[in-house]
Amino acid sequence: MSLENKLQNLKEYLKGLKKAAVAYSSGVDSTFLLKTAQEILGENAVAITAKSALIPEREINESVAFCKKEGIKHFVIEFDELKTEGFKENPINRCYLCKKKIFGQFLEIAETNNLGQIIEGSNIDDTKDYRPGMRAVSELNIKSPLIEAGLTKEEIRILSEKAGLYTCNKPSFACLASRIPYGDEITKEKLKMIDKAEEFLLKSGFEQFRVRIHKDIARIEILSSEFEKLVEYRNVIVTKFKEFGFYYVTMDLEGYRTGSLNKH
């Protein structure tokens, strides 16, 4: 199916919803979905964002700024994921527990404010990885229009560029808990360490990366094209990471890849 047909199918799907509340993270997928929903549904398209320790503050700020710029009604809710039963123990279905709780709160907001169907930005590529959160999406009847339209991440980037969205080249992001191996306890201290480390790499000009935490070890995954740069700045990086609380700082020779901690 052509990209144009996929886009048309997405628009027809959204049109059929009449009203929609987009679970908005300010990432590539949810930004494209939100903007397209606004194009089709006008003021009947709104955004809902969860503010928590799992999400860097810059992402929350970007979501607020985008909605303000585009004139989209935006709900931001406070969410303490560590209070979700079983979450901090970090089981392999961690994402399911978190998504079930967050989307449950989104549904309450949607019902109270008559916002219509909750939709979220997973794309067709997400169905090929271990994504336990998708089970929660299904159980709560949250819809995934980008999957329904058959859109891949790369196609969404292409369409985002055509739409003039700043997120077209934005690096992929996942919640900070995904940096902690299953079975290792999730704490706010660890999340802060990871957040500070990744924020430092971002401000240092690195494109796509993850900082995985293994006890007191930071394992940096970075694009192979940036290996040389990382080595060049290793002394500065090591110094800063130790200030953040890491004892050892390592570079993963396999480079950046999504889901490197996933267990199937």
PDB file of C-alpha atoms in Angstrom:
ATOM      1  CA  MET A   1       0.000   0.000   0.000  1.00  0.00           C
ATOM      2  CA  SER A   2       1.330   3.439  -0.874  1.00  0.00           C
ATOM      3  CA  LEU A   3       2.201   5.974   1.803  1.00  0.00           C
ATOM      4  CA  GLU A   4      -0.501   8.288   0.474  1.00  0.00           C
ATOM      5  CA  ASN A   5      -3.120   5.550   0.890  1.00  0.00           C
ATOM      6  CA  LYS A   6      -1.948   4.812   4.417  1.00  0.00           C
ATOM      7  CA  LEU A   7      -2.255   8.483   5.317  1.00  0.00           C
ATOM      8  CA  GLN A   8      -5.736   8.629   3.827  1.00  0.00           C
ATOM      9  CA  ASN A   9      -6.745   5.527   5.786  1.00  0.00           C
ATOM     10  CA  LEU A  10      -5.465   7.169   8.965  1.00  0.00           C
ATOM     11  CA  LYS A  11      -7.507  10.285   8.300  1.00  0.00           C
ATOM     12  CA  GLU A  12     -10.637   8.256   7.577  1.00  0.00           C
ATOM     13  CA  TYR A  13     -10.130   6.297  10.783  1.00  0.00           C
ATOM     14  CA  LEU A  14      -9.789   9.478  12.828  1.00  0.00           C
ATOM     15  CA  LYS A  15     -12.796  11.036  11.126  1.00  0.00           C
ATOM     16  CA  GLY A  16     -14.881   8.076  12.239  1.00  0.00           C
ATOM     17  CA  LEU A  17     -14.015   8.689  15.898  1.00  0.00           C
ATOM     18  CA  LYS A  18     -15.757  12.094  16.005  1.00  0.00           C
ATOM     19  CA  LYS A  19     -13.818  12.943  19.207  1.00  0.00           C
ATOM     20  CA  ALA A  20     -10.389  11.793  20.362  1.00  0.00           C
ATOM     21  CA  ALA A  21      -7.967  12.314  23.241  1.00  0.00           C
ATOM     22  CA  VAL A  22      -4.379  11.566  22.221  1.00  0.00           C
ATOM     23  CA  ALA A  23      -1.998  10.082  24.788  1.00  0.00           C
ATOM     24  CA  TYR A  24       0.741  12.594  24.073  1.00  0.00           C
ATOM     25  CA  SER A  25       4.434  12.196  24.925  1.00  0.00           C
ATOM     26  CA  SER A  26       5.915  14.791  22.502  1.00  0.00           C
ATOM     27  CA  GLY A  27       7.637  11.961  20.619  1.00  0.00           C
ATOM     28  CA  VAL A  28       7.683  11.424  16.847  1.00  0.00           C
ATOM     29  CA  ASP A  29       4.622   9.170  16.700  1.00  0.00           C
ATOM     30  CA  SER A  30       2.296  10.867  19.164  1.00  0.00           C
ATOM     31  CA  THR A  31       3.101  14.330  17.792  1.00  0.00           C
ATOM     32  CA  PHE A  32       2.216  13.223  14.263  1.00  0.00           C
ATOM     33  CA  LEU A  33      -0.946  11.509  15.499  1.00  0.00           C
ATOM     34  CA  LEU A  34      -2.016  14.540  17.530  1.00  0.00           C
ATOM     35  CA  LYS A  35      -1.452  16.993  14.678  1.00  0.00           C
ATOM     36  CA  THR A  36      -3.297  14.765  12.208  1.00  0.00           C
ATOM     37  CA  ALA A  37      -6.163  14.327  14.671  1.00  0.00           C
ATOM     38  CA  GLN A  38      -6.400  18.095  15.052  1.00  0.00           C
ATOM     39  CA  GLU A  39      -6.456  18.481  11.260  1.00  0.00           C
ATOM     40  CA  ILE A  40      -9.382  16.069  10.986  1.00  0.00           C
ATOM     41  CA  LEU A  41     -11.299  16.684  14.213  1.00  0.00           C
ATOM     42  CA  GLY A  42     -10.448  20.298  15.018  1.00  0.00           C
ATOM     43  CA  GLU A  43     -11.206  21.224  18.630  1.00  0.00           C
ATOM     44  CA  ASN A  44     -12.561  17.713  19.204  1.00  0.00           C
ATOM     45  CA  ALA A  45      -8.946  16.500  19.267  1.00  0.00           C
ATOM     46  CA  VAL A  46      -7.198  17.033  22.611  1.00  0.00           C
ATOM     47  CA  ALA A  47      -3.983  15.844  24.251  1.00  0.00           C
ATOM     48  CA  ILE A  48      -3.369  14.076  27.565  1.00  0.00           C
ATOM     49  CA  THR A  49       0.139  13.836  29.026  1.00  0.00           C
ATOM     50  CA  ALA A  50       1.348  11.999  32.132  1.00  0.00           C
ATOM     51  CA  LYS A  51       3.987  13.842  34.155  1.00  0.00           C
ATOM     52  CA  SER A  52       6.170  11.418  36.086  1.00  0.00           C
ATOM     53  CA  ALA A  53       9.726  10.502  37.061  1.00  0.00           C
ATOM     54  CA  LEU A  54       9.786   8.161  34.059  1.00  0.00           C
ATOM     55  CA  ILE A  55       9.714  11.070  31.629  1.00  0.00           C
ATOM     56  CA  PRO A  56      12.440  13.746  31.390  1.00  0.00           C
ATOM     57  CA  GLU A  57      11.192  17.232  32.195  1.00  0.00           C
ATOM     58  CA  ARG A  58      12.262  18.453  28.751  1.00  0.00           C
ATOM     59  CA  GLU A  59       9.727  16.076  27.170  1.00  0.00           C
ATOM     60  CA  ILE A  60       6.912  17.437  29.328  1.00  0.00           C
ATOM     61  CA  ASN A  61       7.928  21.001  28.499  1.00  0.00           C
ATOM     62  CA  GLU A  62       7.985  20.179  24.792  1.00  0.00           C
ATOM     63  CA  SER A  63       4.497  18.682  24.944  1.00  0.00           C
ATOM     64  CA  VAL A  64       3.131  21.775  26.691  1.00  0.00           C
ATOM     65  CA  ALA A  65       4.852  24.127  24.246  1.00  0.00           C
ATOM     66  CA  PHE A  66       3.601  22.229  21.181  1.00  0.00           C
ATOM     67  CA  CYS A  67      -0.010  22.180  22.321  1.00  0.00           C
ATOM     68  CA  LYS A  68       0.126  25.879  23.175  1.00  0.00           C
ATOM     69  CA  LYS A  69       1.623  26.716  19.777  1.00  0.00           C
ATOM     70  CA  GLU A  70      -0.956  24.644  17.904  1.00  0.00           C
ATOM     71  CA  GLY A  71      -3.913  25.733  20.037  1.00  0.00           C
ATOM     72  CA  ILE A  72      -4.665  22.203  21.235  1.00  0.00           C
ATOM     73  CA  LYS A  73      -6.419  21.670  24.562  1.00  0.00           C
ATOM     74  CA  HIS A  74      -3.981  19.844  26.810  1.00  0.00           C
ATOM     75  CA  PHE A  75      -4.479  17.891  30.037  1.00  0.00           C
ATOM     76  CA  VAL A  76      -1.337  17.164  32.103  1.00  0.00           C
ATOM     77  CA  ILE A  77      -1.738  14.750  35.018  1.00  0.00           C
ATOM     78  CA  GLU A  78       0.688  13.950  37.833  1.00  0.00           C
ATOM     79  CA  PHE A  79       1.504  10.244  37.976  1.00  0.00           C
ATOM     80  CA  ASP A  80       3.643   8.399  40.549  1.00  0.00           C
ATOM     81  CA  GLU A  81       4.462   5.114  38.906  1.00  0.00           C
ATOM     82  CA  LEU A  82       6.305   3.799  41.994  1.00  0.00           C
ATOM     83  CA  LYS A  83       2.959   3.644  43.808  1.00  0.00           C
ATOM     84  CA  THR A  84       1.619   1.215  41.215  1.00  0.00           C
ATOM     85  CA  GLU A  85       1.483  -2.215  42.826  1.00  0.00           C
ATOM     86  CA  GLY A  86       4.371  -4.406  41.678  1.00  0.00           C
ATOM     87  CA  PHE A  87       5.971  -1.780  39.434  1.00  0.00           C
ATOM     88  CA  LYS A  88       9.087  -0.885  41.429  1.00  0.00           C
ATOM     89  CA  GLU A  89      10.018  -4.573  41.667  1.00  0.00           C
ATOM     90  CA  ASN A  90      10.534  -4.313  37.891  1.00  0.00           C
ATOM     91  CA  PRO A  91       8.954  -7.556  36.626  1.00  0.00           C
ATOM     92  CA  ILE A  92       9.040  -8.417  32.924  1.00  0.00           C
ATOM     93  CA  ASN A  93       5.459  -7.116  32.600  1.00  0.00           C
ATOM     94  CA  ARG A  94       6.448  -3.774  34.163  1.00  0.00           C
ATOM     95  CA  CYS A  95       5.226  -1.843  31.149  1.00  0.00           C
ATOM     96  CA  TYR A  96       1.837  -3.556  31.344  1.00  0.00           C
ATOM     97  CA  LEU A  97       1.381  -2.544  34.991  1.00  0.00           C
ATOM     98  CA  CYS A  98       2.337   1.056  34.260  1.00  0.00           C
ATOM     99  CA  LYS A  99       0.277   1.441  31.092  1.00  0.00           C
ATOM    100  CA  LYS A 100      -2.775  -0.119  32.740  1.00  0.00           C
ATOM    101  CA  LYS A 101      -2.625   2.453  35.536  1.00  0.00           C
ATOM    102  CA  ILE A 102      -1.845   5.471  33.355  1.00  0.00           C
ATOM    103  CA  PHE A 103      -4.439   4.723  30.709  1.00  0.00           C
ATOM    104  CA  GLY A 104      -6.955   3.986  33.438  1.00  0.00           C
ATOM    105  CA  GLN A 105      -6.474   7.546  34.663  1.00  0.00           C
ATOM    106  CA  PHE A 106      -6.667   8.863  31.107  1.00  0.00           C
ATOM    107  CA  LEU A 107     -10.012   7.107  30.679  1.00  0.00           C
ATOM    108  CA  GLU A 108     -11.337   8.765  33.826  1.00  0.00           C
ATOM    109  CA  ILE A 109     -10.319  12.187  32.493  1.00  0.00           C
ATOM    110  CA  ALA A 110     -11.862  11.432  29.112  1.00  0.00           C
ATOM    111  CA  GLU A 111     -15.141  10.347  30.666  1.00  0.00           C
ATOM    112  CA  THR A 112     -15.322  13.290  33.085  1.00  0.00           C
ATOM    113  CA  ASN A 113     -14.642  15.813  30.319  1.00  0.00           C
ATOM    114  CA  ASN A 114     -16.491  14.044  27.482  1.00  0.00           C
ATOM    115  CA  LEU A 115     -13.328  13.800  25.372  1.00  0.00           C
ATOM    116  CA  GLY A 116     -14.284  10.729  23.374  1.00  0.00           C
ATOM    117  CA  GLN A 117     -12.003   7.843  22.413  1.00  0.00           C
ATOM    118  CA  ILE A 118      -8.504   7.593  23.895  1.00  0.00           C
ATOM    119  CA  ILE A 119      -5.928   6.930  21.171  1.00  0.00           C
ATOM    120  CA  GLU A 120      -2.178   6.319  21.370  1.00  0.00           C
ATOM    121  CA  GLY A 121       0.789   6.481  19.029  1.00  0.00           C
ATOM    122  CA  SER A 122       2.199   2.970  18.665  1.00  0.00           C
ATOM    123  CA  ASN A 123       3.251   2.189  15.092  1.00  0.00           C
ATOM    124  CA  ILE A 124       3.447  -1.063  13.149  1.00  0.00           C
ATOM    125  CA  ASP A 125       7.128  -1.563  14.080  1.00  0.00           C
ATOM    126  CA  ASP A 126       6.155  -1.715  17.746  1.00  0.00           C
ATOM    127  CA  THR A 127       4.253  -4.940  17.098  1.00  0.00           C
ATOM    128  CA  LYS A 128       7.554  -6.662  16.257  1.00  0.00           C
ATOM    129  CA  ASP A 129       9.199  -6.113  19.661  1.00  0.00           C
ATOM    130  CA  TYR A 130       8.371  -7.203  23.219  1.00  0.00           C
ATOM    131  CA  ARG A 131       5.774  -4.607  24.242  1.00  0.00           C
ATOM    132  CA  PRO A 132       3.730  -5.828  27.239  1.00  0.00           C
ATOM    133  CA  GLY A 133       2.126  -2.394  27.456  1.00  0.00           C
ATOM    134  CA  MET A 134       0.188  -3.209  24.300  1.00  0.00           C
ATOM    135  CA  ARG A 135      -1.793  -5.749  26.288  1.00  0.00           C
ATOM    136  CA  ALA A 136      -3.028  -2.977  28.588  1.00  0.00           C
ATOM    137  CA  VAL A 137      -3.913  -0.866  25.549  1.00  0.00           C
ATOM    138  CA  SER A 138      -6.012  -3.724  24.195  1.00  0.00           C
ATOM    139  CA  GLU A 139      -7.709  -4.539  27.508  1.00  0.00           C
ATOM    140  CA  LEU A 140      -8.763  -0.927  28.062  1.00  0.00           C
ATOM    141  CA  ASN A 141      -9.985  -0.477  24.476  1.00  0.00           C
ATOM    142  CA  ILE A 142      -7.415   2.213  23.732  1.00  0.00           C
ATOM    143  CA  LYS A 143      -7.087   2.577  19.978  1.00  0.00           C
ATOM    144  CA  SER A 144      -3.832   2.704  17.967  1.00  0.00           C
ATOM    145  CA  PRO A 145      -4.645   4.482  14.681  1.00  0.00           C
ATOM    146  CA  LEU A 146      -1.072   4.396  13.349  1.00  0.00           C
ATOM    147  CA  ILE A 147      -1.074   0.604  13.594  1.00  0.00           C
ATOM    148  CA  GLU A 148      -4.526   0.440  12.002  1.00  0.00           C
ATOM    149  CA  ALA A 149      -3.140   2.479   9.082  1.00  0.00           C
ATOM    150  CA  GLY A 150      -0.057   0.226   8.832  1.00  0.00           C
ATOM    151  CA  LEU A 151       2.414   3.074   9.309  1.00  0.00           C
ATOM    152  CA  THR A 152       6.051   2.371  10.183  1.00  0.00           C
ATOM    153  CA  LYS A 153       8.315   4.679  12.171  1.00  0.00           C
ATOM    154  CA  GLU A 154      10.201   5.716   9.040  1.00  0.00           C
ATOM    155  CA  GLU A 155       6.973   6.491   7.204  1.00  0.00           C
ATOM    156  CA  ILE A 156       5.783   8.595  10.122  1.00  0.00           C
ATOM    157  CA  ARG A 157       9.042  10.548   9.993  1.00  0.00           C
ATOM    158  CA  ILE A 158       8.536  11.165   6.258  1.00  0.00           C
ATOM    159  CA  LEU A 159       4.955  12.336   6.780  1.00  0.00           C
ATOM    160  CA  SER A 160       6.023  14.457   9.755  1.00  0.00           C
ATOM    161  CA  GLU A 161       8.597  16.220   7.605  1.00  0.00           C
ATOM    162  CA  LYS A 162       5.984  16.891   4.919  1.00  0.00           C
ATOM    163  CA  ALA A 163       3.696  18.312   7.618  1.00  0.00           C
ATOM    164  CA  GLY A 164       6.467  20.586   8.866  1.00  0.00           C
ATOM    165  CA  LEU A 165       6.659  18.959  12.290  1.00  0.00           C
ATOM    166  CA  TYR A 166       9.879  19.554  14.226  1.00  0.00           C
ATOM    167  CA  THR A 167       9.787  15.972  15.485  1.00  0.00           C
ATOM    168  CA  CYS A 168      10.517  14.454  12.053  1.00  0.00           C
ATOM    169  CA  ASN A 169      14.183  13.962  12.999  1.00  0.00           C
ATOM    170  CA  LYS A 170      13.734  13.701  16.745  1.00  0.00           C
ATOM    171  CA  PRO A 171      15.590  10.730  18.301  1.00  0.00           C
ATOM    172  CA  SER A 172      13.465   7.839  19.502  1.00  0.00           C
ATOM    173  CA  PHE A 173      12.683   7.837  23.178  1.00  0.00           C
ATOM    174  CA  ALA A 174      11.351   5.330  25.703  1.00  0.00           C
ATOM    175  CA  CYS A 175      10.532   5.711  29.380  1.00  0.00           C
ATOM    176  CA  LEU A 176      13.521   5.809  31.721  1.00  0.00           C
ATOM    177  CA  ALA A 177      12.509   2.564  33.447  1.00  0.00           C
ATOM    178  CA  SER A 178      13.487   0.748  30.245  1.00  0.00           C
ATOM    179  CA  ARG A 179      17.133   1.488  31.124  1.00  0.00           C
ATOM    180  CA  ILE A 180      16.964  -0.747  34.229  1.00  0.00           C
ATOM    181  CA  PRO A 181      17.296  -4.555  33.834  1.00  0.00           C
ATOM    182  CA  TYR A 182      14.224  -6.579  34.757  1.00  0.00           C
ATOM    183  CA  GLY A 183      14.373  -7.704  38.377  1.00  0.00           C
ATOM    184  CA  ASP A 184      16.486  -4.750  39.524  1.00  0.00           C
ATOM    185  CA  GLU A 185      14.443  -2.441  41.731  1.00  0.00           C
ATOM    186  CA  ILE A 186      13.270   0.825  40.172  1.00  0.00           C
ATOM    187  CA  THR A 187      13.937   3.825  42.399  1.00  0.00           C
ATOM    188  CA  LYS A 188      13.644   7.557  41.907  1.00  0.00           C
ATOM    189  CA  GLU A 189      17.391   7.815  42.573  1.00  0.00           C
ATOM    190  CA  LYS A 190      18.211   5.507  39.654  1.00  0.00           C
ATOM    191  CA  LEU A 191      15.776   7.315  37.378  1.00  0.00           C
ATOM    192  CA  LYS A 192      17.371  10.657  38.259  1.00  0.00           C
ATOM    193  CA  MET A 193      20.858   9.288  37.561  1.00  0.00           C
ATOM    194  CA  ILE A 194      19.771   8.020  34.153  1.00  0.00           C
ATOM    195  CA  ASP A 195      17.940  11.245  33.341  1.00  0.00           C
ATOM    196  CA  LYS A 196      20.951  13.420  34.234  1.00  0.00           C
ATOM    197  CA  ALA A 197      23.326  11.192  32.246  1.00  0.00           C
ATOM    198  CA  GLU A 198      21.155  11.183  29.118  1.00  0.00           C
ATOM    199  CA  GLU A 199      20.495  14.910  29.398  1.00  0.00           C
ATOM    200  CA  PHE A 200      24.253  15.468  29.494  1.00  0.00           C
ATOM    201  CA  LEU A 201      24.807  13.361  26.362  1.00  0.00           C
ATOM    202  CA  LEU A 202      22.009  15.218  24.608  1.00  0.00           C
ATOM    203  CA  LYS A 203      23.469  18.622  25.455  1.00  0.00           C
ATOM    204  CA  SER A 204      26.883  17.338  24.353  1.00  0.00           C
ATOM    205  CA  GLY A 205      25.523  16.860  20.847  1.00  0.00           C
ATOM    206  CA  PHE A 206      25.042  13.102  20.652  1.00  0.00           C
ATOM    207  CA  GLU A 207      22.107  12.017  18.488  1.00  0.00           C
ATOM    208  CA  GLN A 208      20.654   8.681  19.562  1.00  0.00           C
ATOM    209  CA  PHE A 209      21.617   6.854  22.743  1.00  0.00           C
ATOM    210  CA  ARG A 210      20.597   5.006  25.868  1.00  0.00           C
ATOM    211  CA  VAL A 211      22.270   4.947  29.283  1.00  0.00           C
ATOM    212  CA  ARG A 212      21.523   1.547  30.833  1.00  0.00           C
ATOM    213  CA  ILE A 213      22.193   1.148  34.549  1.00  0.00           C
ATOM    214  CA  HIS A 214      23.616  -2.046  36.047  1.00  0.00           C
ATOM    215  CA  LYS A 215      24.005  -1.516  39.805  1.00  0.00           C
ATOM    216  CA  ASP A 216      26.673   1.228  39.888  1.00  0.00           C
ATOM    217  CA  ILE A 217      27.698   0.788  36.228  1.00  0.00           C
ATOM    218  CA  ALA A 218      26.563   3.025  33.360  1.00  0.00           C
ATOM    219  CA  ARG A 219      26.475   1.199  30.015  1.00  0.00           C
ATOM    220  CA  ILE A 220      26.274   3.726  27.193  1.00  0.00           C
ATOM    221  CA  GLU A 221      24.668   2.597  23.942  1.00  0.00           C
ATOM    222  CA  ILE A 222      25.376   5.028  21.126  1.00  0.00           C
ATOM    223  CA  LEU A 223      25.335   5.050  17.332  1.00  0.00           C
ATOM    224  CA  SER A 224      28.457   3.405  15.892  1.00  0.00           C
ATOM    225  CA  SER A 225      29.040   6.577  13.864  1.00  0.00           C
ATOM    226  CA  GLU A 226      29.552   8.420  17.162  1.00  0.00           C
ATOM    227  CA  PHE A 227      31.918   5.930  18.807  1.00  0.00           C
ATOM    228  CA  GLU A 228      34.939   8.080  18.006  1.00  0.00           C
ATOM    229  CA  LYS A 229      33.300  11.174  19.463  1.00  0.00           C
ATOM    230  CA  LEU A 230      32.396   9.313  22.655  1.00  0.00           C
ATOM    231  CA  VAL A 231      35.976   8.121  23.087  1.00  0.00           C
ATOM    232  CA  GLU A 232      37.268  11.631  22.402  1.00  0.00           C
ATOM    233  CA  TYR A 233      35.100  13.042  25.199  1.00  0.00           C
ATOM    234  CA  ARG A 234      35.448  10.050  27.510  1.00  0.00           C
ATOM    235  CA  ASN A 235      37.243  11.898  30.307  1.00  0.00           C
ATOM    236  CA  VAL A 236      34.566  14.579  30.530  1.00  0.00           C
ATOM    237  CA  ILE A 237      31.795  11.988  30.318  1.00  0.00           C
ATOM    238  CA  VAL A 238      33.336   9.801  33.020  1.00  0.00           C
ATOM    239  CA  THR A 239      33.775  12.791  35.326  1.00  0.00           C
ATOM    240  CA  LYS A 240      30.172  13.933  34.888  1.00  0.00           C
ATOM    241  CA  PHE A 241      28.668  10.453  35.187  1.00  0.00           C
ATOM    242  CA  LYS A 242      30.526   9.881  38.446  1.00  0.00           C
ATOM    243  CA  GLU A 243      29.092  13.158  39.708  1.00  0.00           C
ATOM    244  CA  PHE A 244      25.657  11.743  38.877  1.00  0.00           C
ATOM    245  CA  GLY A 245      26.325   8.686  41.073  1.00  0.00           C
ATOM    246  CA  PHE A 246      27.825   6.068  38.737  1.00  0.00           C
ATOM    247  CA  TYR A 247      31.029   4.318  39.837  1.00  0.00           C
ATOM    248  CA  TYR A 248      31.971   2.742  36.486  1.00  0.00           C
ATOM    249  CA  VAL A 249      31.252   4.155  33.010  1.00  0.00           C
ATOM    250  CA  THR A 250      31.342   1.832  29.990  1.00  0.00           C
ATOM    251  CA  MET A 251      30.610   1.963  26.253  1.00  0.00           C
ATOM    252  CA  ASP A 252      28.619  -0.894  24.699  1.00  0.00           C
ATOM    253  CA  LEU A 253      30.488  -2.071  21.603  1.00  0.00           C
ATOM    254  CA  GLU A 254      27.251  -3.308  20.013  1.00  0.00           C
ATOM    255  CA  GLY A 255      26.069   0.288  19.897  1.00  0.00           C
ATOM    256  CA  TYR A 256      22.582   1.747  20.189  1.00  0.00           C
ATOM    257  CA  ARG A 257      19.626  -0.598  19.787  1.00  0.00           C
ATOM    258  CA  THR A 258      16.085  -0.587  21.099  1.00  0.00           C
ATOM    259  CA  GLY A 259      14.962  -3.186  23.609  1.00  0.00           C
ATOM    260  CA  SER A 260      18.426  -4.476  24.512  1.00  0.00           C
ATOM    261  CA  LEU A 261      17.168  -5.375  27.998  1.00  0.00           C
ATOM    262  CA  ASN A 262      14.006  -7.106  26.810  1.00  0.00           C
ATOM    263  CA  LYS A 263      13.293 -10.701  27.772  1.00  0.00           C
ATOM    264  CA  HIS A 264      10.824 -12.694  25.747  1.00  0.00           C
TER     265      HIS A 264
END
